[in-house]
Amino acid sequence: MEESSSRNMRREEAKKVRQKTVKKRSTEEEEEEQDEIFNFNKKPAEEEEEEEDEDLSDSEDSVFSGLEDSGSDSEDEEEEGSNDKEDGDDEGLKTGPEESEQIEEEKGGVTHKKQEDEYERDSSDEEDIRNTVGNIPMEWYRDFPHIGYDLDGKKIYKPIRNKDELDEFLDKMENPDYWRTVHDKQTGSDIVLSDEQVELVNRLQRGQFGDVNFNEYQPQVEFFSGDLMVHPVSNRPADKRSFIPSLIEKEKVSKLVHAIKMGWIKPRRQDDDSRGRYYDLWTNEDSSILAKHRMHLPAPKIPLPGHHESYNPPPEYLFTDEERALWEQQDLSDRKFPFVPQRFSSLRQVPAFPRFIHERFERCLDLYLCPRQRKMRVNVNPEDLIPKLPKPKDLQPFPTTQSLVYRGHSGLVRSISVSPSGQWLASGSDDGSVRFWEVRSSRCMKTVQVGGAVRSVAWNPNPSVCLLAVALDSVVLILSPSLADRQVVSSSERLLSGQQEEEPAEGVGPVTWSEGEGEELNQGIRLKIQHPKAVHQVAWHAKGDYLASVMPDHSSHLQVFIHQVSRRRSQNPFRKNKGLVQCVSFHPVRPYFFVATQRSVRIYNLVKQEMTKKLQANSKWISSMAVHPGGDHVVCGSYDCRLSWFDLDLSTKPYKMLRHHKKAVRGVAYHRLYPLFASASDDGSVIVCHGTVYNDLLQNPLIVPVKVLRGHVITHDLGVLDVTFHPTQPWIFSSGSDATIRLFT
Amino acid sequence: MSQLQARFFTENKRYVVDDVPFSIPAGAEVLDLSNVINKLLEAKNASHSKVEFDFLVRGQFLRTSLSTHMETEGISTEDVVEIEYVERITAPEPEECMMHDDWISSVDADAEWILTGSYDKTARIWSVEGKAVMTVAGHTDVVKDVAWVKRDGLTSLLLTASLDQTVLLWEWNSERNKVKARHCCRGHTGSVDTVATDPTGSKFCSGSWDKMLKIWSAVPTDEADEVEEPADRPRKKQKTQQLGLTRTPLMTLSGHNEAVSSVLWCDSEELCSASWDHTIRVWDVETGGMKTTLTGSKVFNCISYSPLCRRLASGSTDRHIRLWDPRTKDGSLVLLSLTSHTGWVTAVKWAPSHEHQLVSGSLDNLVKLWDTRSCKAPLYDLAAHEDKVFCVDWTESGLMLSGGADNKLYTYRYSACQTDAGA
């Protein structure tokens, strides 16, 4: 009961406050009050407690009673749980005590009966129901002695008003509480407002909340903010329906599914436009016009205006003096803008654009001239067009550096040839000599003076004989240099001396055969074949018995002779003149004969005696030709700096044209074993190319230029005149107009 | 400049210094180190005269500053560096120049006499002082190689190989100065480019352009081997009859695919040949079988074998001298490449008494003296020749010889470096 005792104490205090505020309270009243308490005390203890609570709250809140009814909401809420049912009379009680006291003051003992019926005066719109007249103008009772009726229907008499104006005035002057005394019209009595009530009135007049303790600027708790909360707003467990599929929906869906299955529901039908909703205007139009329309290109969009076009551009867009000068110097088409950015303080001050018509015209012109045709441009990366070639480093071996220089000739060296063993090198020069060099030491082992500028030398490719064919002027000499084994020398002797007796019978032809004599024999000149005209080239057949010689002549069909050395016979294979013959070559294995004229290469079958192929070199003047050791490829050099590679299986057109030389190509050569070929040119360089040939017909030859070899000095506008490979090593010999022969390894 | 801790040592007893680490500047070069050693030696021995030294760090000659060298060789500078020092090999001094009538193709020298082969179809014998003693004429074509066989007192046997496909065995009496062709060795069908005598002097081997190696007896006899010559060439036969008795090979070794360029005897049972087919082959003389093939990438011009270091040196048609181990089974492994020449290397020769030195001649007119411990650069360039160098040789008596296309045979005196011969 500590609690109740403390409450009693507080109640005492509250009483004191009440005594203070209500001055007119009499001792009778106090008795009444005590009586009231006594009455309350007759109730059960629990109720009493509650009543006390109410009273307590009443006493504390009573200062505002009758003037506010929601000020202490929070307190009400706190107590809500326990005295829900007293809510109603709590409201009533709030206004209750003072007025009931006042009534009691007038009526005496009847009042405590009313107190018993708590709901007696309960009304939402009538605060004071001691007077039952309601909310009427009280002037209506001005002339009556009463001002209304109480609940029992008895008149409520006006208080005896004995105050006249003078009393009023005196009261006004003397009564210090006059200013807080208000006249209650319904009861006709004067009420002196307590300090709290005055304060409340002042607060309300100032537009403030009635409750002093109410903080209207309480911090707001934002539940639904952007911040991610750790805890849920409410601790309520999730609804079961939130995680259990809805049975109703399931039922609905299954119904729909069933309907679709049964075909009751059909998918939404597409609106068919073909029923003449739209009419194709162009169906009967000419297709070319249609195509033109389909290819329509919209005019390019004019870019949006930028800052520089503003009437008040930012200062960085304005021209500096240099920029302006530059702009003025520039050509119209080079200018970045067709105008100078200018600054005006307002749009109003912008003058008319002087070139407006001109500018409009140009725009229209742009539109008019804009290409309206789609250009079918193929997007090709230039890198892709370059064929993927292996690096030269991976294609070794090939000659790279100059190793030896063979010096001794005094004139330009027109032709060189390597012996089939690779031990000897023969060279023919304009100084009238043929020299034999030891390859490995660059030693000139033998010099044969032949008495005329040597045009061509060719070593017999047969390794069992050792013979050299030399073309000078109109003579072809067969030399036996006796630089080989005795067996070889003797076999070549035998080849030369065979069938000698047949010679006279053949003597009538244009070619005469004669043997070397005297000093010539000592030098090794064994046979002389006199031709009617100057011989430019000699070429051996691979077997080493047949020899072809070339006498270029426009007017005659006597341009090529094929000689058989063993039988000392010569014949002219061609009856017609097909053009100026440049060079000839035998096929390495098959009975084919290659004849290069100025523009083309003809391939003849010697057995069938017919032309099998004609290769068109896309060049003006073929200078030299070489046949691949496999026989299926031919490379031609021409005076117009080109090198053309023909794949005989592929086409009669060149498979590849190489234009690496700056000047006329003079000589070409294939390597016998390595996939190499080379070309010599008047620009003093020899270009070595890698040329792999595949047995697979589908795979084209791989041609990679690998090395440019320089060394020869250009004299009299002539550079390298002949080029030939070593038969077994990846070495190349070149002879030049500077009277030297060079070996590159 | 930082300092390095270095400890010096030498094989030579004369120049030993205390075995304590010295602190030397990292930027020190050969000359600085040499001065240091000389100072130390002077402190020990007042009568010491200044000697030039060369320094070896981990078996490599010091050629730059010490710090650079150690950086390139990847040697830690934290530890004490072991530096070996040897007396510097002095530059070979040119001695004699022997003029020939034509290019010199080959040279073979011993302690007393020098034998040269020339393109004028003769071989010549010179004294080491440079006096022409004898001209050995008889070949019908260029002499490609020459070799001494053996010497018994005043009588010497010598070989000349020629382009005329024969090898001639001559007997030369130095007192009477008479030379006599004892045997004409026939059988090759190409130019005989190389000939080598076995260590015992009883056999020799020849290599030829016809891809064959032939082994012959080097013992002169008075009987000719019967040769089944075709009878239809009387003229040639007459010529050969003048040149001693015909001899046929004891054995023919075939296997090379290209011309044989150089042949030598590793020992009396083993033969080594280099060829244009990019291989070096080692042959067993007893069985005539091939033992090992070393495959290169370029034509081999010459090989030389040093029994001291058991290495094979080869010169090829590129610029490099390569060192091989002939004992490796699948040998295509180059132990070391010496690169400084700019032309084909036509001749290499190991020093007879020094395991690290070799001399090489090249088409770039230079003769170079190499030390394998300094593979980046040669010790000395001998630029006496005005044309291609074809042959080089050493003698144990301290001569280096080189001959070439300028018809001159140069001899150089070199310090027969006995000091670190046993190193």
Coordinates of N, CA and C in Angstrom, one line a residue, chain A residues 18 22 25 29 32-33 36 40 54-63 65-66 89-105 111 115 121 130:
Chain A
R18 N -5.8 23.2 -5.0 CA -7.2 23.6 -5.3 C -7.7 24.7 -4.4
V22 N -9.2 28.0 -5.9 CA -10.6 28.3 -5.7 C -10.8 28.9 -4.4
R25 N -14.1 28.6 -2.1 CA -14.5 27.3 -1.6 C -14.7 27.4 0.0
E29 N -17.9 23.0 1.7 CA -17.5 22.3 0.5 C -16.4 21.2 0.9
E32 N -18.0 18.4 2.2 CA -18.6 17.7 1.1 C -17.6 16.8 0.4
E33 N -16.5 17.4 0.2 CA -15.4 16.7 -0.5 C -15.0 15.5 0.3
E36 N -17.5 13.1 0.0 CA -17.3 12.4 -1.3 C -16.3 11.3 -1.1
F40 N -16.7 7.4 -1.7 CA -15.8 6.6 -2.6 C -15.2 5.4 -1.8
E54 N -8.1 8.2 -10.8 CA -8.8 9.2 -11.7 C -8.8 10.6 -11.0
D55 N -9.0 10.5 -9.7 CA -9.1 11.8 -9.0 C -7.7 12.5 -9.1
L56 N -6.7 11.6 -8.9 CA -5.4 12.2 -9.0 C -5.2 12.8 -10.3
S57 N -5.5 12.0 -11.4 CA -5.3 12.6 -12.7 C -6.2 13.9 -12.8
D58 N -7.3 13.7 -12.3 CA -8.3 14.8 -12.3 C -7.7 16.1 -11.7
S59 N -7.2 15.9 -10.5 CA -6.6 17.0 -9.8 C -5.5 17.6 -10.5
E60 N -4.7 16.8 -11.1 CA -3.5 17.3 -11.8 C -4.0 18.0 -13.1
D61 N -5.0 17.4 -13.8 CA -5.3 17.9 -15.1 C -6.4 19.0 -14.9
S62 N -6.9 19.1 -13.8 CA -8.2 19.9 -13.6 C -7.9 21.3 -14.0
V63 N -6.7 21.7 -13.9 CA -6.4 23.1 -14.2 C -6.8 23.5 -15.6
S65 N -9.3 21.8 -17.0 CA -10.6 21.2 -17.3 C -11.6 22.2 -17.9
G66 N -12.4 21.6 -18.7 CA -13.4 22.5 -19.4 C -12.8 23.2 -20.5
D89 N -16.4 8.3 -18.2 CA -16.7 9.2 -17.1 C -15.4 10.0 -16.7
D90 N -14.3 9.5 -17.2 CA -13.1 10.3 -17.0 C -13.3 11.6 -17.7
E91 N -13.8 11.5 -18.9 CA -14.1 12.7 -19.7 C -15.0 13.6 -18.9
G92 N -16.1 13.0 -18.4 CA -17.1 13.7 -17.7 C -16.5 14.3 -16.4
L93 N -15.7 13.5 -15.8 CA -15.2 14.0 -14.5 C -14.2 15.2 -14.6
K94 N -13.6 15.2 -15.8 CA -12.7 16.3 -16.0 C -13.3 17.6 -15.7
T95 N -14.5 17.8 -16.3 CA -15.1 19.1 -16.2 C -15.9 19.1 -14.8
G96 N -16.1 17.9 -14.3 CA -17.0 17.7 -13.2 C -16.7 18.6 -12.0
P97 N -15.6 18.4 -11.3 CA -15.6 18.8 -9.9 C -16.0 20.2 -9.6
E98 N -15.3 21.1 -10.3 CA -15.5 22.5 -9.9 C -17.0 22.9 -10.1
E99 N -17.5 22.5 -11.2 CA -18.9 23.0 -11.5 C -19.9 22.4 -10.5
S100 N -19.6 21.1 -10.3 CA -20.5 20.4 -9.4 C -20.4 21.1 -8.0
E101 N -19.2 21.5 -7.7 CA -19.0 22.2 -6.4 C -19.8 23.4 -6.4
Q102 N -19.7 24.1 -7.5 CA -20.4 25.4 -7.5 C -21.9 25.2 -7.4
I103 N -22.4 24.2 -8.1 CA -23.8 23.9 -8.0 C -24.2 23.5 -6.5
E104 N -23.3 22.7 -6.0 CA -23.5 22.3 -4.6 C -23.5 23.5 -3.7
E105 N -22.7 24.4 -4.1 CA -22.6 25.6 -3.3 C -24.0 26.3 -3.2
T111 N -26.8 17.6 -4.1 CA -25.8 17.4 -5.2 C -25.2 16.0 -5.2
Q115 N -24.1 12.9 -8.2 CA -22.7 12.4 -8.3 C -22.8 10.9 -8.6
R121 N -24.9 13.4 -16.8 CA -24.6 14.7 -17.5 C -23.8 14.4 -18.8
R130 N -26.1 21.3 -16.0 CA -26.8 21.7 -14.8 C -28.0 22.6 -15.2

